[in-house]
Short mmCIF file of C-alpha atoms and ligand atoms in Angstrom, two decimals:
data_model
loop_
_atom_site.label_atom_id
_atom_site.label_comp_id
_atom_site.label_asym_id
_atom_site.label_seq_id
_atom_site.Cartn_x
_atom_site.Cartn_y
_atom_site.Cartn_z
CA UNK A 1 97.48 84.01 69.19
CA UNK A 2 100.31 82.88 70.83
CA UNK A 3 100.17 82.31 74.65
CA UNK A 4 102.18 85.31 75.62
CA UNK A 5 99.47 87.61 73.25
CA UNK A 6 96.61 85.57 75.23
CA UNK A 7 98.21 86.48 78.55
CA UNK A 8 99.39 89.72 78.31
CA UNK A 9 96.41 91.45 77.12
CA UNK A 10 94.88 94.09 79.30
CA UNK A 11 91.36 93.85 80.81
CA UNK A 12 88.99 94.47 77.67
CA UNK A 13 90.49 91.64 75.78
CA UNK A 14 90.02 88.85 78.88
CA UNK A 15 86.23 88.67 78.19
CA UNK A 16 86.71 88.21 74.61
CA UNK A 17 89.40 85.04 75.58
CA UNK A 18 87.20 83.55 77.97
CA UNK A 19 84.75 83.49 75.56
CA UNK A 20 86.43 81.77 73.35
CA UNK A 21 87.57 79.11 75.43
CA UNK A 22 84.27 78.06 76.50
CA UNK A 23 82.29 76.48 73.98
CA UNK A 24 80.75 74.17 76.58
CA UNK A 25 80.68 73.75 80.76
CA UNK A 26 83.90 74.55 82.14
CA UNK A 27 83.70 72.24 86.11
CA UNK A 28 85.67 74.35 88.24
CA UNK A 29 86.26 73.33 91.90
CA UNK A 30 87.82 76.17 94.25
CA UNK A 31 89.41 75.18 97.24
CA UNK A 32 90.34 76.84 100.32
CA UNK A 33 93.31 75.53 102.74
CA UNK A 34 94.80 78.18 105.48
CA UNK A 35 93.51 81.48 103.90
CA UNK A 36 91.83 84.70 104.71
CA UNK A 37 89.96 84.55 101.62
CA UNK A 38 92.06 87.57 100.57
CA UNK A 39 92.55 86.14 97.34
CA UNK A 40 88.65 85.86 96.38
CA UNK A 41 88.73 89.20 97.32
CA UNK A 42 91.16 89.76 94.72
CA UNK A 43 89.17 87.98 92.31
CA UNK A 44 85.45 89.95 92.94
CA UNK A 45 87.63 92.90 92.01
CA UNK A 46 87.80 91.61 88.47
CA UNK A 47 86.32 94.40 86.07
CA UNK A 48 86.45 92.95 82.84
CA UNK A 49 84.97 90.72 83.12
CA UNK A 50 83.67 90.42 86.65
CA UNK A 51 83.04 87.68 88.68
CA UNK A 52 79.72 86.81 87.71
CA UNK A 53 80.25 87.84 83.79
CA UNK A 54 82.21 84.86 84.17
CA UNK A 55 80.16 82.18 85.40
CA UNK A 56 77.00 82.91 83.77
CA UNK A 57 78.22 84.19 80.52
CA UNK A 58 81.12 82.32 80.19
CA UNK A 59 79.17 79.56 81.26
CA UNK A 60 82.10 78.41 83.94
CA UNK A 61 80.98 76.04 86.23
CA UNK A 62 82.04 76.78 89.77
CA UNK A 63 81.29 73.57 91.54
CA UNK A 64 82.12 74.08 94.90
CA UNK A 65 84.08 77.48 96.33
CA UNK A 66 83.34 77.88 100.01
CA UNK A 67 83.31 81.33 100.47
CA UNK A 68 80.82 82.34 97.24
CA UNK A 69 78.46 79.03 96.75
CA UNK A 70 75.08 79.12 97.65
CA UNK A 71 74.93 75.38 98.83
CA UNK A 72 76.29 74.27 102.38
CA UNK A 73 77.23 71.11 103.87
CA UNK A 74 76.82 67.83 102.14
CA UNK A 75 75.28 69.09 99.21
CA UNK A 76 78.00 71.51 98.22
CA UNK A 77 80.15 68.57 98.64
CA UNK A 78 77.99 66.78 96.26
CA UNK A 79 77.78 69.42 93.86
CA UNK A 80 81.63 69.76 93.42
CA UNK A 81 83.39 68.40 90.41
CA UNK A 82 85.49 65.10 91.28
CA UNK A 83 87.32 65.75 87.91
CA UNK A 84 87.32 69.17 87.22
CA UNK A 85 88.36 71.00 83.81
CA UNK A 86 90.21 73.69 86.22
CA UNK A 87 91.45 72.91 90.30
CA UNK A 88 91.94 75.97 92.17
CA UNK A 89 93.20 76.28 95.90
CA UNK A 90 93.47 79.20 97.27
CA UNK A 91 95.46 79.07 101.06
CA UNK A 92 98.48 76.61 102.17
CA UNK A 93 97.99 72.92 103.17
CA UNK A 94 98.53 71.83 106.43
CA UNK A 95 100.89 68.88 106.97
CA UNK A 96 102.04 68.00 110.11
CA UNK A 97 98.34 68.93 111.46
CA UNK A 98 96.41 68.26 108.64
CA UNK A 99 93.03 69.05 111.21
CA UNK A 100 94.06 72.50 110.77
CA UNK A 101 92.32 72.42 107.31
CA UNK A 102 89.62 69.92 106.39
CA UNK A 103 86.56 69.31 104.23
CA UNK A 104 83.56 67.40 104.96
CA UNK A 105 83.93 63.69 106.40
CA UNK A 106 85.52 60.35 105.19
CA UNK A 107 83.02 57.33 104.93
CA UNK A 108 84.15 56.78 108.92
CA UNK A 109 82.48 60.00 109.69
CA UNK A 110 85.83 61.80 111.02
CA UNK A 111 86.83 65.19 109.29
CA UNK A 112 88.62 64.89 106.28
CA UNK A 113 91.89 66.77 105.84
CA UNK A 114 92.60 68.96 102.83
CA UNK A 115 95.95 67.02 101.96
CA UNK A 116 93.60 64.29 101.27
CA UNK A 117 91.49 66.11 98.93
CA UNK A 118 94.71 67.60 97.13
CA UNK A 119 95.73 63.92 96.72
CA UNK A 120 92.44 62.42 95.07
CA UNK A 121 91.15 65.67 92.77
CA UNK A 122 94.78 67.03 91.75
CA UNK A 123 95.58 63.92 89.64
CA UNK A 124 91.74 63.96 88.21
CA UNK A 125 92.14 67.69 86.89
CA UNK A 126 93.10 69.41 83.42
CA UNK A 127 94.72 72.04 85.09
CA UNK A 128 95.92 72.99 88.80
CA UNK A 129 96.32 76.58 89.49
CA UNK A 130 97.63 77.68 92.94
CA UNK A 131 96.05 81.00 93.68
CA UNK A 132 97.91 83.41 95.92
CA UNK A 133 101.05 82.95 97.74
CA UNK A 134 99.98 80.56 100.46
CA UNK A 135 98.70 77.89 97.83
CA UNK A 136 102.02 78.43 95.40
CA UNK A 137 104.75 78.57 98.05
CA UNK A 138 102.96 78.41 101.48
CA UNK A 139 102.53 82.13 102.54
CA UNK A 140 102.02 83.46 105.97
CA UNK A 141 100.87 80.15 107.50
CA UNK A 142 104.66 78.86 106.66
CA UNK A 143 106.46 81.74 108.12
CA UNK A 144 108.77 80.95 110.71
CA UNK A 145 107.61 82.66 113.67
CA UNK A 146 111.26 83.60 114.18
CA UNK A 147 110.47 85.03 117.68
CA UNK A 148 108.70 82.25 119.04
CA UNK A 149 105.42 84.16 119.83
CA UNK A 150 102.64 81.72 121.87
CA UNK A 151 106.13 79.47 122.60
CA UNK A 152 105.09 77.65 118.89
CA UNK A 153 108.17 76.81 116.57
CA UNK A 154 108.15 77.68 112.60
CA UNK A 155 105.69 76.16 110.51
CA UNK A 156 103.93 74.67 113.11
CA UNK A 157 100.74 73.44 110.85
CA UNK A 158 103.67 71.89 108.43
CA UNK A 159 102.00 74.73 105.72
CA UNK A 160 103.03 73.83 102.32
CA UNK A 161 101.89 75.17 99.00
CA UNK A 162 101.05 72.76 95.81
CA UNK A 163 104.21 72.34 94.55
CA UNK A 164 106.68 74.39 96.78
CA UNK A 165 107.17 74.56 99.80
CA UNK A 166 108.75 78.72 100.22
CA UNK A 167 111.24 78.46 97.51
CA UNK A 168 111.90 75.03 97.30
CA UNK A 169 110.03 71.69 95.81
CA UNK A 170 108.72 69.33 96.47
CA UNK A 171 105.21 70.71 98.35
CA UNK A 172 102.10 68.89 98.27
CA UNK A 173 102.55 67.67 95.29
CA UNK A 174 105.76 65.90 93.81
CA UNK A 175 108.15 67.75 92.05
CA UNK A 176 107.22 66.01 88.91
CA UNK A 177 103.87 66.18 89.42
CA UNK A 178 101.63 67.22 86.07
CA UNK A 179 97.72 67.64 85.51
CA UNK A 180 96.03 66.16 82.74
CA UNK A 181 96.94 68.80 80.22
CA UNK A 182 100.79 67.71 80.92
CA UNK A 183 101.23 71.01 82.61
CA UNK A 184 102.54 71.13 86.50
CA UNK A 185 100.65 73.28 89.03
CA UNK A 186 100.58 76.75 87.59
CA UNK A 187 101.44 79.33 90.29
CA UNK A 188 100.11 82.44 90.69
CA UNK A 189 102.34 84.25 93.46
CA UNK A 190 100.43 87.19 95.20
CA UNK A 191 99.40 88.38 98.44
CA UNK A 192 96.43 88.56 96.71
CA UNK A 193 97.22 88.14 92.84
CA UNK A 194 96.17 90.44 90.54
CA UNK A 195 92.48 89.46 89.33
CA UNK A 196 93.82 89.84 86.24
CA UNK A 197 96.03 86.93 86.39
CA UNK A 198 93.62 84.73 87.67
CA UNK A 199 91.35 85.43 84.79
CA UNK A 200 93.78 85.55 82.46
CA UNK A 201 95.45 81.90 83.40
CA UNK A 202 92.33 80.71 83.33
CA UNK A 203 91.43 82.27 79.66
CA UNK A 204 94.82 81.35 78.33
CA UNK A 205 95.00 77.59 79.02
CA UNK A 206 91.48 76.88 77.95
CA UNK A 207 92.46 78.57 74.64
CA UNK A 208 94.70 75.74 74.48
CA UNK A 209 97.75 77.49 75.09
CA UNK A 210 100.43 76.68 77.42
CA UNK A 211 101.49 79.47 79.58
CA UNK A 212 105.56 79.80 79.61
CA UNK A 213 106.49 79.84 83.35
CA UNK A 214 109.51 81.03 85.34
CA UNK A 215 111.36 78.26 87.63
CA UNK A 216 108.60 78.98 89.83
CA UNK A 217 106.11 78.47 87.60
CA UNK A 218 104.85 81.68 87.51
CA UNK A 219 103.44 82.81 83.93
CA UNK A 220 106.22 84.90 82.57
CA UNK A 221 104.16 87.24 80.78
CA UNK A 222 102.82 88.23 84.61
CA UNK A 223 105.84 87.73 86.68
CA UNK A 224 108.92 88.67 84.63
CA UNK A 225 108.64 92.58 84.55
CA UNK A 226 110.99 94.11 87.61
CA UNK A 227 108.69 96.08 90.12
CA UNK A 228 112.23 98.53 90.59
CA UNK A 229 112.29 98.67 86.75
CA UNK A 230 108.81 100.48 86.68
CA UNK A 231 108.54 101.73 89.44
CA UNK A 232 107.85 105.99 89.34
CA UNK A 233 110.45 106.32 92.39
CA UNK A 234 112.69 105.09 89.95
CA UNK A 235 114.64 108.28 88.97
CA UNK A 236 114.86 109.26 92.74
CA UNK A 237 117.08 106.25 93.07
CA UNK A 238 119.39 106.75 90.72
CA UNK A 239 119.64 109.97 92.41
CA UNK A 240 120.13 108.62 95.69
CA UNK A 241 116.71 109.96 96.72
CA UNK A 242 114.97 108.05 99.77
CA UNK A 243 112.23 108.91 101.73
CA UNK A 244 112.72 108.41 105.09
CA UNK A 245 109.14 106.73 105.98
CA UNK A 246 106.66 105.73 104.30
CA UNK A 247 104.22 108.16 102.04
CA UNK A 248 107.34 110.86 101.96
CA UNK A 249 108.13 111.75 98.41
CA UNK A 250 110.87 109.59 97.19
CA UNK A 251 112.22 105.69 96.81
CA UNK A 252 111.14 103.69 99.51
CA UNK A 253 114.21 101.90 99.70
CA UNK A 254 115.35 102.20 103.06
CA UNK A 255 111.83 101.82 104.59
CA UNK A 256 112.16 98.14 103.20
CA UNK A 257 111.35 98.66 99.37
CA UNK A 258 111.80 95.16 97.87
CA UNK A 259 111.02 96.46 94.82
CA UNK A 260 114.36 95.43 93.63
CA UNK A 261 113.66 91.91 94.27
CA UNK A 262 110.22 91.17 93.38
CA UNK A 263 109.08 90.23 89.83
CA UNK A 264 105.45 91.30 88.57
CA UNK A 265 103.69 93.79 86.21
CA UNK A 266 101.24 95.42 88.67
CA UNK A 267 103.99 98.52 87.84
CA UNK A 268 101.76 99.25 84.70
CA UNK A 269 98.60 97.08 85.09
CA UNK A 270 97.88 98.97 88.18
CA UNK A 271 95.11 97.67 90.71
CA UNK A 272 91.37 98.22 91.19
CA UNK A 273 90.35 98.78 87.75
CA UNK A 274 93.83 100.31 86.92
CA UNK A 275 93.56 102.94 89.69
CA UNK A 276 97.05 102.49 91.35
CA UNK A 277 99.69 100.52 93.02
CA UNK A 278 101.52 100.35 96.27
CA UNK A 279 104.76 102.37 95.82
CA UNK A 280 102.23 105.13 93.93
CA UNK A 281 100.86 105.84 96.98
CA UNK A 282 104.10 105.33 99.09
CA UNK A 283 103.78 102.16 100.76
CA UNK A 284 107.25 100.07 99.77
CA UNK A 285 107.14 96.80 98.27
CA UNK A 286 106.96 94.18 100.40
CA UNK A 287 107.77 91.19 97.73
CA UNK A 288 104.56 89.98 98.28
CA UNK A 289 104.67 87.85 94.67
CA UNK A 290 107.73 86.28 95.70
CA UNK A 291 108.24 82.76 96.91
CA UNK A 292 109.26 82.72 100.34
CA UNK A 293 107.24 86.32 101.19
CA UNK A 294 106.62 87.17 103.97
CA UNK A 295 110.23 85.39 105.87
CA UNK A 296 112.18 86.72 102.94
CA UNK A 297 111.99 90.58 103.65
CA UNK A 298 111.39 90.31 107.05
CA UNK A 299 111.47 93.12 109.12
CA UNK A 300 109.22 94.54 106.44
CA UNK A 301 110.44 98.60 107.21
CA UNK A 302 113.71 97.57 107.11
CA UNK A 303 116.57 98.12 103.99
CA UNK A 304 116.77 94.54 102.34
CA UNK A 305 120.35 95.58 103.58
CA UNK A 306 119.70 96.55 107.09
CA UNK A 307 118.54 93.08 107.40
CA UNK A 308 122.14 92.61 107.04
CA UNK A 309 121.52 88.96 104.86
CA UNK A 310 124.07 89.75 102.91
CA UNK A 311 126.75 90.22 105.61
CA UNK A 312 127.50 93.51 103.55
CA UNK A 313 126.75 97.02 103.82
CA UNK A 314 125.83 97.58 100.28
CA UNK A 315 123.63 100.64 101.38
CA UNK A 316 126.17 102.70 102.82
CA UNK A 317 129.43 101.32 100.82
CA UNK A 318 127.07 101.43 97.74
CA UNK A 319 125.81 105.48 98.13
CA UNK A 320 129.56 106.25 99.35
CA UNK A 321 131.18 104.94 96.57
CA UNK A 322 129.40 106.67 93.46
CA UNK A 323 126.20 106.48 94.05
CA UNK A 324 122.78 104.27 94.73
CA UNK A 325 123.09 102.48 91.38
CA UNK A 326 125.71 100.90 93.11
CA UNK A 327 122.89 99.37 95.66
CA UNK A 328 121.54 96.92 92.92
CA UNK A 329 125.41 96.30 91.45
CA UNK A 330 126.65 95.49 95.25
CA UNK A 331 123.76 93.61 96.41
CA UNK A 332 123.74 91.12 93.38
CA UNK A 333 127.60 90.58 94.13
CA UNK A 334 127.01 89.75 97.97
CA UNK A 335 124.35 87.34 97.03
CA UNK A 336 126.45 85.68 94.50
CA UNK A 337 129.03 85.33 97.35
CA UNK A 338 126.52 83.63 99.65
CA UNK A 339 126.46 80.90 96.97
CA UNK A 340 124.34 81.87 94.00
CA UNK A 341 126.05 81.48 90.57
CA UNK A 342 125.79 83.27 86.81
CA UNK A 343 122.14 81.85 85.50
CA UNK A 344 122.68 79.02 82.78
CA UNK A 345 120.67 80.65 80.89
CA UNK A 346 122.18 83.62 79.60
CA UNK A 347 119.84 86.13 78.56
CA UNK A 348 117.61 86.96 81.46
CA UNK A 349 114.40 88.15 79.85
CA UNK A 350 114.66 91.82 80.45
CA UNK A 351 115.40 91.03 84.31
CA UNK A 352 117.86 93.28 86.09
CA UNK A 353 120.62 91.55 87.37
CA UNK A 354 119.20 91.46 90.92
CA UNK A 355 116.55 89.80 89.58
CA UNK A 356 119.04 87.48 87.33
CA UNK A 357 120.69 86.84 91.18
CA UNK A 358 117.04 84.93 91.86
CA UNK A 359 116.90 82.93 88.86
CA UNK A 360 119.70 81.15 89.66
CA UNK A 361 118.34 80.49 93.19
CA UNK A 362 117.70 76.29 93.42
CA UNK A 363 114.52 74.97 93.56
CA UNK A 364 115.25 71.35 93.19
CA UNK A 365 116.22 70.97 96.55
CA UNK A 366 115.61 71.10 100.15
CA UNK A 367 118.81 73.56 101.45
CA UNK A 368 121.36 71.32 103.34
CA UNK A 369 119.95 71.83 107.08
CA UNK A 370 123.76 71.66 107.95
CA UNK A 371 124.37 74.76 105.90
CA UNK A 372 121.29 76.77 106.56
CA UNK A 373 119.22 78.52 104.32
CA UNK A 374 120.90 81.48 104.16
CA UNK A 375 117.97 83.56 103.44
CA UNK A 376 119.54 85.55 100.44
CA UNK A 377 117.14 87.05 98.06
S1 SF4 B 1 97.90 84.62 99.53
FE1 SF4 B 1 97.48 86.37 100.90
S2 SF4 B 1 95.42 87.06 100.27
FE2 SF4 B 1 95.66 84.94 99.49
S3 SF4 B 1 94.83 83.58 101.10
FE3 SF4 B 1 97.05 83.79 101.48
S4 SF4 B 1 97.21 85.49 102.98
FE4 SF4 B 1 95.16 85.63 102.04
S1 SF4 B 2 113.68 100.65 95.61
FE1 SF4 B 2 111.43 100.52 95.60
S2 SF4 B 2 110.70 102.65 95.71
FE2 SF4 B 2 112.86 102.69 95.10
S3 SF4 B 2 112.80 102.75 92.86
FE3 SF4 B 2 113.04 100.61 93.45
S4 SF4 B 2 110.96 99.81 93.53
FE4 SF4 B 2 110.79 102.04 93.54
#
């Protein structure tokens, strides 16, 4: 199978894939950074298989994970894997207080700071996975407290994720950083992720397989869908349809829907054993699988619009002109005029154009601090 068929198979066929990946003791070593442990959450929600199919049938070593081991202090130290088959971190790493996130001691008996750890087992492993959004791009702990709360500045722990820092490389990690299996860290945006994707990753690349990720290194198979493509507000608007708060019948679009700007399947995989979604139950997007979430769409029951980041009134000049199609048609044109150009490369995988907008976003680079980050989505 190719790694798309691996990957985009649906719960029954994950068990069969882990299987055959694991022929012998797969070492896995589970960090957490800054986290709320939302994304093993995520993971114990896992139905086919669950959690603990996995281990003990699929024979998967978990090493060391904080939050489900049965060992404490320096023996789960000793018990994890100093060059594991699979590194997971779940949470952001601290930087500029790297006390803010730390690990047992260093032979001088002081704490020993995550970064650290990063630095030593990420070159040792096959594969690096970055679970959730704080480990891929940073998350909550990298927001920018725009308002100053507690008198703290943005960022104060210096939060990065394993490769990114919000949208933009390097993190952690150098840019052209790669595990053992030549692969860079594979992100798995989410605020959690989908168990699914966790599983699935994992299943995928120890079939041997090499997931094909987005610029953010997102597998594509996961992250490419549009959430406004599938979304069952859709028809409402086309219709210009909105509710006017949440749980009101109709798209959630002007209570702050980024549905039109956030990339993921959960549309049709549905959550908890395939028992709904967010927008089903009329809670708007919030772009929590994008890189950059939660700053991005901030205020969260606000119109991407409203938030006026695009220095245009799409909303209103948009539903005046001939209607809210216009929305996604406006929107993509003020972001190209705050500096993003036509993607390079052409066909955009099924992507609205909104989401073709993003693609072309640069993740190379640091924005000029002269210029600003201008926040476009
Ligand atoms: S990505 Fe979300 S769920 Fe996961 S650790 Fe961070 S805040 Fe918690
Ligand atoms: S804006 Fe949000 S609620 Fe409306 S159709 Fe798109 S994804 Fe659905």
């Amino acid at each position: 199978m190719s790694a798309g068929a691996v990957i985009s198979r649906h719960t029954g066929e994950i068990a069969q894939a882990l299987q055959q990946a694991t022929d012998g003791p797969v070492e896995v070593a589970w960090l957490q950074g800054q986290s709320c442990s939302g994304c093993t959450i995520s993971l114990l929600q896992g139905q086919y298989p669950t959690l603990e199919e996995t281990l003990s049938e699929f024979r998967m070593e978990l090493t060391f994970h904080p939050t489900l081991m049965a060992e404490h202090g320096e023996a789960a130290i000793e018990s994890m894997s100093k060059s594991p088959d699979i590194l997971v971190l779940e949470g952001s790493v601290p930087t500029e207080i790297p006390s803010a996130a730390t690990l047992g001691e260093t032979p001088d008996g002081t704490s020993k700071p995550l970064v650290d750890w990063i630095d030593e087992l990420a070159p040792e492993a096959e594969y690096v996975v970055g679970v959730g959004n704080c480990a891929a791009f940073g998350g909550w702990p990298a927001a920018e407290n725009k308002n100053h709360l507690h008198d703290v500045g943005e960022n104060v722990t210096g939060a990065k994720g394993l490769q990114f820092e919000q949208r933009y490389q390097p993190g952690v990690l150098g840019p052209n950083f790669t595990a053992g299996s030549g692969l860079p860290v594979i992100n798995l945006g989410g605020c959690p992720p989908h168990p699914d994707y966790i599983l699935l990753t994992i299943a995928t690349v120890l079939n041997g397989h090499e997931p094909d990720l987005d610029r953010y290194q997102r597998p594509k198979p996961f992250y490419e869908p549009l959430v406004h493509d599938n979304c069952k507000w859709r028809g409402y608007f086309d219709r210009g349809e909105f509710a006017d708060k949440p749980g009101e019948e109709g798209c959630l679009y002007q209570v702050g829907c980024a549905g039109p700007y956030t990339n993921c399947d959960d549309q049709t995989r549905l959550w908890n054993d395939g028992t709904s979604v967010c927008l089903n139950v009329g809670a708007p997007c919030i772009g929590c699988m994008e890189p950059g979430f939660w700053d991005r769409f901030q205020p969260l029951d606000k119109s991407v619009e409203r938030q006026n980041i695009f220095g245009v009134d799409v909303e209103t000049a948009g539903l005046a002109a001939v209607g809210a199609g216009v929305v996604g048609i406006g929107a993509h044109a003020g972001r190209k005029a705050m500096g993003y150009g036509k993607s390079e490369q052409g066909g955009n995988g099924g992507q609205s154009d909104a989401a073709d907008a993003e693609l072309t976003a640069d993740v190379d680079e640091q924005p000029d601090a002269e210029a600003g980050d201008d926040k476009s989505v």
